[in-house]
Short mmCIF file of C-alpha atoms in Angstrom, two decimals:
data_model
loop_
_atom_site.label_atom_id
_atom_site.label_comp_id
_atom_site.label_asym_id
_atom_site.label_seq_id
_atom_site.Cartn_x
_atom_site.Cartn_y
_atom_site.Cartn_z
CA MET A 4 0.00 0.00 0.00
CA ARG A 5 1.34 3.40 -0.95
CA ILE A 6 1.69 5.86 1.93
CA PRO A 7 0.37 9.36 1.10
CA GLN A 8 3.07 12.06 0.81
CA ILE A 9 1.43 14.18 3.52
CA ALA A 10 1.72 11.31 5.99
CA ILE A 11 5.41 10.94 5.21
CA THR A 12 5.95 14.67 5.80
CA VAL A 13 4.13 14.63 9.15
CA PHE A 14 6.09 11.56 10.24
CA SER A 15 9.38 13.25 9.31
CA VAL A 16 8.56 16.40 11.28
CA LEU A 17 7.59 14.38 14.34
CA SER A 18 10.80 12.39 14.04
CA ILE A 19 12.86 15.58 14.03
CA PHE A 20 11.16 16.90 17.15
CA SER A 21 11.57 13.56 18.91
CA CYS A 22 15.35 13.85 18.44
CA VAL A 23 15.63 17.17 20.29
CA ASP A 24 18.02 16.83 23.24
CA LYS A 25 15.86 16.21 26.28
CA ASN A 26 18.48 17.98 28.41
CA GLU A 27 17.78 21.32 26.70
CA GLU A 28 16.07 23.78 29.04
CA LYS A 29 12.57 24.75 27.93
CA ALA A 30 11.73 28.42 28.28
CA PRO A 31 8.22 29.85 28.38
CA GLU A 32 6.94 30.81 24.94
CA GLY A 33 8.52 34.04 23.75
CA GLN A 34 11.12 34.03 26.50
CA ALA A 35 14.76 32.90 26.31
CA ALA A 36 15.94 30.31 28.83
CA LYS A 37 17.69 31.88 31.78
CA PRO A 38 21.35 30.91 32.00
CA ASN A 39 22.66 28.59 34.66
CA ILE A 40 25.39 30.12 36.81
CA ILE A 41 28.38 28.51 38.50
CA LEU A 42 30.35 30.71 40.90
CA PHE A 43 33.53 28.82 41.78
CA VAL A 44 35.40 30.41 44.72
CA SER A 45 38.79 29.19 45.90
CA ASP A 46 40.25 30.05 49.29
CA ASP A 47 43.40 32.24 49.37
CA HIS A 48 44.44 32.00 45.71
CA GLY A 49 46.33 34.95 44.22
CA THR A 50 47.11 35.86 40.62
CA ASP A 51 50.67 34.71 41.35
CA ALA A 52 49.78 31.04 40.85
CA LEU A 53 47.87 30.53 37.60
CA GLY A 54 49.25 29.69 34.21
CA SER A 55 46.88 32.10 32.47
CA TYR A 56 48.17 34.93 34.67
CA GLY A 57 51.78 34.31 33.69
CA ASN A 58 53.12 31.64 36.04
CA LYS A 59 55.08 29.20 33.85
CA VAL A 60 55.70 26.66 36.63
CA ILE A 61 52.29 25.83 38.05
CA LYS A 62 50.06 23.36 36.23
CA THR A 63 46.49 24.69 35.93
CA PRO A 64 45.36 23.45 32.48
CA ASN A 65 41.63 23.46 33.19
CA LEU A 66 41.52 26.98 34.59
CA ASP A 67 43.78 28.12 31.76
CA LYS A 68 41.30 26.62 29.30
CA LEU A 69 38.53 28.65 30.93
CA ALA A 70 40.59 31.78 30.26
CA GLU A 71 41.11 30.69 26.64
CA GLU A 72 37.36 30.28 26.19
CA GLY A 73 36.28 33.34 28.17
CA VAL A 74 37.48 36.62 29.66
CA ARG A 75 40.41 37.13 32.03
CA PHE A 76 40.25 40.26 34.17
CA THR A 77 43.62 41.77 35.10
CA ASN A 78 42.39 44.37 37.61
CA ALA A 79 39.87 42.47 39.73
CA TYR A 80 39.84 43.15 43.47
CA CYS A 81 38.30 41.76 46.61
CA THR A 82 37.33 44.46 49.09
CA SER A 83 38.73 42.78 52.21
CA ALA A 84 41.54 40.23 52.22
CA SER A 85 39.82 38.05 54.79
CA CYS A 86 37.71 34.97 54.06
CA ALA A 87 34.36 35.65 55.74
CA ALA A 88 34.38 39.41 55.21
CA SER A 89 35.16 38.95 51.52
CA ARG A 90 32.51 36.27 50.99
CA SER A 91 29.82 38.49 52.48
CA VAL A 92 30.64 41.11 49.84
CA ILE A 93 30.64 38.53 47.04
CA LEU A 94 27.11 37.42 47.96
CA THR A 95 25.55 40.81 48.77
CA GLY A 96 27.22 43.45 46.59
CA MET A 97 27.71 45.53 49.76
CA TYR A 98 30.81 46.42 51.79
CA GLY A 99 31.16 44.61 55.09
CA HIS A 100 31.35 47.82 57.11
CA ALA A 101 27.74 48.52 56.07
CA THR A 102 26.34 45.03 56.74
CA GLY A 103 28.01 44.11 60.04
CA SER A 104 30.28 41.59 58.30
CA TYR A 105 33.43 43.01 59.85
CA GLY A 106 35.42 39.78 60.08
CA HIS A 107 35.28 36.05 60.73
CA VAL A 108 32.05 34.22 61.50
CA HIS A 109 33.33 31.01 63.13
CA ASP A 110 34.35 30.25 66.73
CA TYR A 111 34.53 33.21 69.08
CA HIS A 112 34.83 35.82 66.30
CA HIS A 113 31.10 35.66 65.57
CA PHE A 114 30.64 38.55 63.17
CA SER A 115 27.30 38.31 61.36
CA THR A 116 25.46 40.12 58.58
CA TYR A 117 22.41 42.23 59.45
CA ASP A 118 19.27 40.19 58.98
CA ASN A 119 17.61 42.72 56.64
CA VAL A 120 20.24 42.22 53.92
CA ARG A 121 19.09 40.30 50.81
CA SER A 122 21.76 38.10 49.31
CA LEU A 123 22.39 36.77 45.82
CA PRO A 124 21.03 33.23 46.39
CA VAL A 125 17.85 34.57 47.97
CA LEU A 126 17.26 36.99 45.09
CA LEU A 127 17.91 34.26 42.51
CA GLU A 128 15.57 31.81 44.26
CA LYS A 129 12.82 34.42 44.17
CA GLU A 130 13.17 34.48 40.37
CA GLY A 131 12.88 30.71 39.94
CA TYR A 132 16.49 29.61 40.24
CA GLU A 133 17.43 26.39 42.00
CA THR A 134 20.21 27.38 44.41
CA ALA A 135 22.82 25.02 45.80
CA ARG A 136 26.10 25.35 47.63
CA ILE A 137 28.95 23.01 48.41
CA GLY A 138 32.12 23.49 50.43
CA LYS A 139 33.15 26.52 52.43
CA TYR A 140 30.24 28.69 53.58
CA HIS A 141 31.72 31.01 56.24
CA VAL A 142 28.90 33.58 56.29
CA ALA A 143 25.98 34.12 58.66
CA PRO A 144 23.12 34.09 59.39
CA GLU A 145 21.67 31.27 57.31
CA LYS A 146 18.43 33.24 56.92
CA VAL A 147 20.32 35.90 54.94
CA TYR A 148 22.51 33.51 52.93
CA HIS A 149 19.93 30.78 52.35
CA PHE A 150 20.48 28.11 49.70
CA GLN A 151 17.82 25.54 48.85
CA LYS A 152 20.32 22.70 48.69
CA VAL A 153 23.40 22.15 50.85
CA LEU A 154 25.68 19.46 49.41
CA GLU A 155 28.26 17.67 51.53
CA ALA A 156 31.76 16.60 50.46
CA ASP A 157 35.37 16.93 51.58
CA PRO A 158 36.14 20.57 50.66
CA ARG A 159 39.76 19.58 49.98
CA ASN A 160 38.70 16.94 47.45
CA THR A 161 37.41 18.95 44.51
CA VAL A 162 36.69 15.83 42.43
CA GLU A 163 34.41 14.47 45.16
CA MET A 164 32.80 17.90 45.41
CA ALA A 165 32.12 17.94 41.67
CA GLU A 166 30.58 14.47 41.74
CA LYS A 167 28.15 15.54 44.49
CA CYS A 168 26.85 18.27 42.17
CA LYS A 169 25.53 15.86 39.52
CA ASP A 170 21.84 16.32 40.34
CA VAL A 171 22.16 20.12 40.34
CA LEU A 172 23.81 20.09 36.93
CA SER A 173 20.93 17.97 35.60
CA SER A 174 18.20 20.21 37.02
CA ASP A 175 15.22 21.07 34.84
CA ASN A 176 15.25 24.57 36.33
CA PRO A 177 17.96 27.20 35.88
CA PHE A 178 20.47 26.70 38.67
CA PHE A 179 22.94 28.72 40.68
CA LEU A 180 25.79 26.59 42.03
CA TYR A 181 28.09 28.17 44.63
CA PHE A 182 31.16 25.90 44.61
CA CYS A 183 33.71 26.79 47.31
CA THR A 184 36.88 24.86 48.01
CA ASP A 185 39.02 24.90 51.16
CA ASP A 186 42.09 24.86 48.89
CA PRO A 187 44.60 26.44 48.88
CA HIS A 188 44.04 27.68 52.47
CA ARG A 189 46.73 26.69 54.97
CA GLY A 190 46.08 23.38 56.68
CA ALA A 191 45.82 22.61 60.38
CA PRO A 192 47.82 22.50 62.55
CA PHE A 193 49.10 25.96 61.65
CA GLN A 194 52.11 25.76 63.97
CA SER A 195 54.47 23.00 62.93
CA GLU A 196 57.13 21.12 64.86
CA PRO A 197 59.89 21.87 64.17
CA TRP A 198 59.11 25.50 63.32
CA ASN A 199 60.73 25.38 59.87
CA GLU A 200 58.54 22.57 58.50
CA PRO A 201 56.31 23.88 55.69
CA ASN A 202 52.57 24.03 56.19
CA SER A 203 50.67 21.30 54.34
CA PHE A 204 48.11 23.60 52.63
CA GLY A 205 45.73 20.65 52.94
CA ASN A 206 48.00 18.25 51.07
CA LYS A 207 48.30 14.65 52.26
CA ALA A 208 51.04 12.13 51.52
CA GLU A 209 48.43 9.58 50.45
CA GLY A 210 46.59 12.14 48.33
CA TYR A 211 42.82 12.29 47.79
CA ALA A 212 40.62 9.68 46.16
CA GLY A 213 40.13 10.39 42.47
CA VAL A 214 42.43 13.42 42.48
CA GLU A 215 45.71 13.52 40.61
CA THR A 216 48.52 14.57 42.95
CA VAL A 217 50.84 17.13 41.35
CA THR A 218 53.95 18.01 43.34
CA TYR A 219 56.51 20.78 42.85
CA ASP A 220 60.20 21.13 43.56
CA PRO A 221 60.85 24.13 45.87
CA LYS A 222 63.78 25.21 43.70
CA ASP A 223 61.44 25.69 40.72
CA VAL A 224 58.70 27.83 42.29
CA VAL A 225 58.33 31.56 41.65
CA VAL A 226 58.92 33.66 44.79
CA PRO A 227 57.00 36.98 44.59
CA SER A 228 59.05 40.06 45.39
CA PHE A 229 57.09 40.82 48.57
CA LEU A 230 58.30 37.54 50.13
CA PRO A 231 61.79 36.60 51.31
CA ASP A 232 63.52 34.12 49.02
CA THR A 233 64.36 31.56 51.71
CA GLN A 234 64.24 27.78 51.68
CA GLU A 235 61.26 27.92 54.04
CA THR A 236 59.35 30.23 51.71
CA ARG A 237 60.07 28.03 48.69
CA GLU A 238 58.95 24.89 50.50
CA GLU A 239 55.68 26.52 51.50
CA ILE A 240 55.01 27.86 48.00
CA ALA A 241 55.56 24.34 46.63
CA GLN A 242 52.83 23.09 48.98
CA TYR A 243 50.59 26.01 47.96
CA TYR A 244 51.04 25.13 44.27
CA GLN A 245 50.15 21.48 44.94
CA SER A 246 46.89 22.54 46.61
CA ILE A 247 46.02 24.76 43.61
CA SER A 248 46.62 21.91 41.17
CA ARG A 249 44.06 19.93 43.16
CA ILE A 250 41.56 22.77 42.61
CA ASP A 251 42.29 22.65 38.90
CA HIS A 252 41.64 18.91 38.70
CA GLY A 253 38.25 19.26 40.38
CA PHE A 254 37.35 22.24 38.24
CA GLY A 255 38.08 20.16 35.14
CA LYS A 256 35.89 17.37 36.49
CA LEU A 257 33.03 19.81 37.07
CA MET A 258 33.31 21.24 33.55
CA GLY A 259 33.29 17.73 32.09
CA MET A 260 30.13 16.89 34.02
CA LEU A 261 28.51 20.15 32.91
CA LYS A 262 29.15 19.25 29.29
CA ALA A 263 27.87 15.70 29.77
CA ALA A 264 24.66 17.10 31.25
CA GLY A 265 24.12 19.15 28.09
CA LYS A 266 24.32 22.44 29.99
CA ALA A 267 27.69 23.85 28.92
CA ASP A 268 26.17 26.09 26.24
CA ASN A 269 23.77 27.77 28.67
CA THR A 270 25.92 28.10 31.79
CA ILE A 271 27.93 31.13 32.87
CA VAL A 272 31.06 30.03 34.74
CA ILE A 273 32.93 32.42 37.02
CA TYR A 274 36.21 31.62 38.78
CA ILE A 275 37.46 33.87 41.59
CA SER A 276 39.23 33.69 44.95
CA ASP A 277 38.18 35.31 48.23
CA ASN A 278 41.61 36.90 48.87
CA GLY A 279 45.29 36.59 48.06
CA MET A 280 47.76 33.86 48.97
CA ALA A 281 48.00 32.95 52.67
CA PHE A 282 51.42 34.49 53.20
CA PRO A 283 52.44 37.61 55.15
CA GLY A 284 52.26 40.62 52.85
CA ALA A 285 49.21 39.29 51.02
CA LYS A 286 46.26 37.85 52.98
CA THR A 287 44.82 40.24 55.63
CA THR A 288 46.61 43.21 54.03
CA VAL A 289 45.28 45.67 51.47
CA TYR A 290 48.48 45.61 49.47
CA GLU A 291 48.07 44.39 45.88
CA PRO A 292 49.01 40.72 46.57
CA GLY A 293 46.21 40.57 49.16
CA ILE A 294 43.36 42.10 47.18
CA LYS A 295 44.20 41.87 43.45
CA LEU A 296 42.83 38.49 42.41
CA PRO A 297 42.03 36.16 39.54
CA CYS A 298 38.68 36.60 37.85
CA ILE A 299 37.86 34.48 34.81
CA ILE A 300 34.39 34.49 33.26
CA LYS A 301 33.00 32.33 30.49
CA ASP A 302 29.61 33.34 29.15
CA PRO A 303 28.72 31.11 26.17
CA SER A 304 26.20 33.69 24.93
CA ALA A 305 28.86 36.41 24.67
CA LYS A 306 31.15 36.84 21.69
CA THR A 307 34.29 36.69 23.79
CA LYS A 308 37.02 34.11 23.63
CA GLY A 309 40.50 34.48 25.04
CA THR A 310 39.79 38.11 25.88
CA VAL A 311 41.70 40.23 28.41
CA ASN A 312 39.77 42.93 30.27
CA GLU A 313 41.68 45.68 32.10
CA ALA A 314 38.65 47.26 33.80
CA MET A 315 38.96 47.80 37.54
CA ILE A 316 36.19 45.73 39.10
CA SER A 317 35.64 44.52 42.65
CA TRP A 318 33.72 41.77 44.39
CA ALA A 319 31.10 44.39 45.30
CA ASP A 320 30.23 44.31 41.59
CA LEU A 321 29.66 40.54 41.39
CA THR A 322 26.12 40.25 42.75
CA PRO A 323 24.67 43.05 40.55
CA THR A 324 26.56 41.62 37.55
CA ILE A 325 25.29 38.07 38.05
CA LEU A 326 21.72 39.30 38.48
CA ASP A 327 22.11 41.36 35.31
CA MET A 328 23.43 38.32 33.43
CA ALA A 329 20.35 36.44 34.62
CA ASP A 330 18.17 39.32 33.33
CA ILE A 331 16.81 40.00 36.81
CA GLU A 332 15.85 43.56 37.70
CA THR A 333 16.51 44.63 41.29
CA THR A 334 15.40 48.23 41.48
CA ASP A 335 14.32 47.71 45.10
CA VAL A 336 17.82 46.63 46.25
CA ALA A 337 20.64 49.16 46.73
CA PHE A 338 24.03 47.66 45.91
CA HIS A 339 27.36 49.35 46.50
CA GLY A 340 28.74 47.75 43.35
CA ARG A 341 27.49 47.97 39.76
CA SER A 342 27.03 45.51 36.94
CA PHE A 343 29.91 45.12 34.51
CA LYS A 344 27.95 42.83 32.19
CA GLU A 345 27.99 45.29 29.29
CA ILE A 346 31.78 45.77 29.31
CA VAL A 347 32.88 42.16 29.76
CA GLY A 348 34.10 41.87 26.17
CA GLU A 349 35.96 45.19 26.10
CA ARG A 350 39.68 45.53 26.81
CA SER A 351 39.88 49.02 28.33
CA PRO A 352 36.34 50.30 28.90
CA LEU A 353 35.87 53.93 29.92
CA GLY A 354 34.68 54.69 33.44
CA TRP A 355 36.17 51.59 35.06
CA ASP A 356 39.31 53.03 36.62
CA GLU A 357 38.56 53.12 40.34
CA VAL A 358 38.04 50.54 43.09
CA LYS A 359 37.66 50.70 46.85
CA ALA A 360 38.54 48.36 49.68
CA SER A 361 37.49 48.17 53.32
CA HIS A 362 39.12 45.92 55.90
CA THR A 363 38.35 46.05 59.62
CA PHE A 364 38.97 42.65 61.22
CA HIS A 365 40.23 39.21 60.29
CA GLU A 366 40.22 37.42 63.62
CA ILE A 367 38.49 39.42 66.35
CA THR A 368 41.89 39.98 67.97
CA MET A 369 43.12 41.69 64.81
CA TYR A 370 41.49 45.11 64.94
CA TYR A 371 43.17 47.19 62.26
CA PRO A 372 40.68 49.10 60.09
CA MET A 373 42.02 50.14 56.69
CA ARG A 374 40.24 51.92 53.89
CA VAL A 375 41.54 52.05 50.32
CA ILE A 376 40.97 54.05 47.17
CA ARG A 377 42.69 53.06 43.97
CA ASN A 378 42.13 55.60 41.20
CA LYS A 379 43.97 54.85 37.96
CA ASN A 380 47.66 54.55 38.91
CA TYR A 381 47.37 56.03 42.43
CA LYS A 382 46.44 54.11 45.54
CA LEU A 383 45.74 55.55 48.98
CA ILE A 384 45.64 53.40 52.11
CA TRP A 385 44.30 54.92 55.32
CA ASN A 386 45.53 52.97 58.35
CA ILE A 387 42.95 54.18 60.86
CA ALA A 388 44.60 52.36 63.79
CA TRP A 389 48.13 53.26 62.68
CA ARG A 390 49.41 53.71 66.24
CA LEU A 391 48.96 49.98 66.82
CA GLU A 392 51.42 47.31 65.75
CA TYR A 393 50.08 45.59 62.65
CA PRO A 394 48.26 42.44 63.90
CA PHE A 395 48.92 38.97 62.53
CA ALA A 396 46.60 36.16 61.57
CA SER A 397 47.53 33.21 63.75
CA ASP A 398 48.36 30.97 60.78
CA LEU A 399 50.55 33.59 59.11
CA TRP A 400 52.50 34.34 62.28
CA ALA A 401 53.24 30.65 62.77
CA SER A 402 54.27 30.16 59.14
CA SER A 403 57.85 29.10 58.53
CA THR A 404 58.00 31.83 55.86
CA TRP A 405 57.52 34.55 58.48
CA GLN A 406 59.50 32.82 61.19
CA SER A 407 62.49 32.33 58.87
CA VAL A 408 63.02 36.11 58.98
CA TYR A 409 61.55 37.02 62.37
CA ARG A 410 63.60 34.48 64.35
CA LYS A 411 66.81 35.71 62.74
CA HIS A 412 65.98 39.39 63.37
CA GLY A 413 66.23 40.09 59.66
CA GLU A 414 66.01 43.67 58.47
CA TYR A 415 63.85 42.96 55.42
CA PHE A 416 60.82 40.82 54.68
CA GLY A 417 60.89 40.71 50.90
CA GLU A 418 61.31 44.26 49.58
CA ARG A 419 59.81 45.85 52.69
CA LYS A 420 61.67 46.52 55.92
CA LEU A 421 60.41 44.29 58.72
CA GLN A 422 59.93 47.37 60.91
CA ASP A 423 57.80 49.02 58.21
CA TYR A 424 55.65 45.91 57.93
CA LEU A 425 54.92 45.89 61.66
CA PHE A 426 54.50 49.65 62.12
CA ARG A 427 52.69 51.61 59.44
CA PRO A 428 52.07 55.32 58.91
CA GLU A 429 48.57 56.76 58.93
CA TYR A 430 48.59 57.27 55.17
CA GLU A 431 50.24 55.29 52.42
CA LEU A 432 50.13 56.72 48.90
CA TYR A 433 51.64 54.81 46.00
CA ASN A 434 52.05 55.30 42.27
CA LEU A 435 51.55 51.75 41.03
CA ASP A 436 52.84 52.57 37.55
CA THR A 437 56.33 53.30 38.88
CA ASP A 438 56.14 51.39 42.18
CA PRO A 439 54.11 48.18 41.78
CA GLY A 440 55.61 46.77 44.99
CA GLU A 441 54.14 49.63 47.06
CA ILE A 442 57.45 50.51 48.69
CA VAL A 443 57.87 54.28 48.13
CA ASN A 444 55.25 56.08 50.24
CA LEU A 445 54.41 59.43 48.62
CA ALA A 446 51.92 60.55 51.28
CA TYR A 447 54.45 62.77 53.03
CA ASP A 448 56.13 64.09 49.89
CA GLU A 449 55.18 67.75 49.33
CA ASP A 450 55.18 67.22 45.57
CA TYR A 451 52.18 64.89 45.95
CA GLY A 452 50.17 67.06 48.37
CA GLU A 453 47.39 67.74 45.86
CA VAL A 454 47.14 64.07 44.89
CA LEU A 455 46.89 63.11 48.56
CA GLU A 456 44.11 65.61 49.28
CA SER A 457 42.19 64.57 46.18
CA MET A 458 42.38 60.91 47.20
CA LYS A 459 41.30 61.75 50.76
CA GLN A 460 38.20 63.47 49.43
CA LYS A 461 37.39 60.43 47.30
CA MET A 462 37.75 58.24 50.37
CA LYS A 463 35.42 60.40 52.47
CA THR A 464 32.83 60.32 49.69
CA PHE A 465 33.13 56.53 49.49
CA GLN A 466 32.60 56.22 53.24
CA LYS A 467 29.57 58.50 53.23
CA ASP A 468 28.01 56.76 50.25
CA THR A 469 28.39 53.33 51.89
CA SER A 470 27.44 54.30 55.47
CA ASP A 471 30.84 53.49 56.92
CA PRO A 472 30.78 53.97 60.74
CA TRP A 473 34.51 54.72 60.64
CA LEU A 474 33.69 58.03 58.98
CA ILE A 475 33.71 59.35 62.54
CA MET A 476 37.50 59.10 62.51
CA TRP A 477 37.67 62.11 60.18
CA ASP A 478 37.48 65.06 62.56
CA HIS A 479 35.00 63.18 64.77
CA ASP A 480 32.35 63.32 62.05
CA SER A 481 29.36 61.70 63.75
CA SER A 482 26.86 62.18 60.91
CA LEU A 483 26.33 58.44 60.54
CA GLN A 484 26.15 57.61 64.24
CA GLY A 485 22.50 58.37 64.86
CA THR A 486 21.07 59.60 68.17
CA GLY A 487 22.09 56.67 70.34
CA VAL A 488 18.43 56.38 71.36
CA ASP A 489 16.36 53.32 70.44
CA LEU A 490 13.12 54.86 69.21
#
C-alpha cells in the first residue's frame, strides 16, 4: 500500500522533534531560557599562581582553558583580604562595614550580617532559580545567605565535590551553584614542629581519592618580590602550588560533568578567589598581593574568547553583575557595586578606573581598620589604627615563611623593611605605575600634596556613600552615628 506524501511529511517532522536533546532547558513561549550560573570560589588564591596569569611553573590546564574560552580580568579586586568578610561582599554586593560583616564568623569571632540584607542566592531563588552550595560557607546568618540545597563533600577533594553536584547540573530549572573549596588555604595545625617545616596547605602524603597529585620542587617555584627568598618560603610555595593543582583537577571534572549534562552552552562560569595567597604581605593586608585576584568568566552567549579585560572591578560588583546576566531587575535593592555585564568583552572600557577596599577585622583579635581608594595609577591606604602594631593572623604568624626572617631578626621581609611591615604610617600613597611593589610612600612628599588631598576626598565620599561607621575618625564626624536612642 502506498503511503500518502502528507503522511510521510508529518512523520518526518515528528521524528525531528523527537530527536531534540531532552536535556535542553525549555523556556516559556517568547522568553529565552535563563542561564545557569556557577560561581567557583577558591580560598586564598592569588594571581601569582595561575598559568593564564603568567606563572610558567604551576600546572592549571583546566583553569587556563577557561581563560582561553572566556574573559580574564587583570584588575579584579576583593574588598577585604579576609575569608568571611570577603565572601559576604561577594554574595551581597555591599561592603562589610555597612552590613556588620566586619570579620570572621566562626568560633569566638562571631561577626554576622544584618538580617535585613538580601543576598544573591535569595534573590535568585525568588526568580525561579534552583540554588545550591557546596564546600566553604563562612557567612551568617543562614536566613540571609539561604540556599535551597546544601551538598556535603570533603572541601579539599574537589573531584568528590564535583561528583556531588551531579543532580544540580541535571536540574530542569535554571540553577545557581556556589562551589567553594578549602584549597589552597593553609592546613591545620598551623604551627608546625619543628618551626621550619612547611605548612601542608591541605596536602596529604596519600593524596585524595580520584584526584591527581601534582607536586613541585621548591627550587622551581616563583617567589613573589614581597616575600623573602628563603628555603622555608620556597617549600611553602611548593605546597601552595600542589593545593592549587588539586583545585584545577576538580574544576576540570566539574566542567566535564557540565558538558555531559548538556548544559555547557547555557551556563555562565565564574572563577574567583576570596583573597590573596595565605602568606604575610598578602592575605589580611590591602596591598596588591592581598586584594588583586584572579577573575575568569565564560559566558557562552557572549562573543568573547581568550579576551583580556583591564577594567577595575571589585567583588562588590559581582552580585549586581550576576543578576544582570540572569536578566533580573533589582530596582528595590541598593548595591554598593554595579554591573559590569555590558563591558565584559571590552579591553579598556571607559569609566572603570577606580576601586575601593574596606578591611576592619580578620580574627576578632586583629582590629586594624584600613580603607583604600585606587584611582587609575594612584592608591591611597588609610591605616585608621596606625598607632597599633600591625596584627597577625595566627596561621601567618606561625608560618615558617615569616619565622624564617623574624627568628633571625632580619632587616627585610621581601622588599619591605620588617619594621615598616609591623608599624605603618597613617597614610600610604603609592604610584603603582612606577612602584608596583608599594614601597615608596608618597603621602608625606610635598610634591604629591594635591594628589593626597584629592584621594582623601574620594575616600570620604566613598565612606559617606556606603554608610561606613569609621567616617567618625575624620574630625569626629558623627553624621552616621544616629542619636544613640532606640526609638
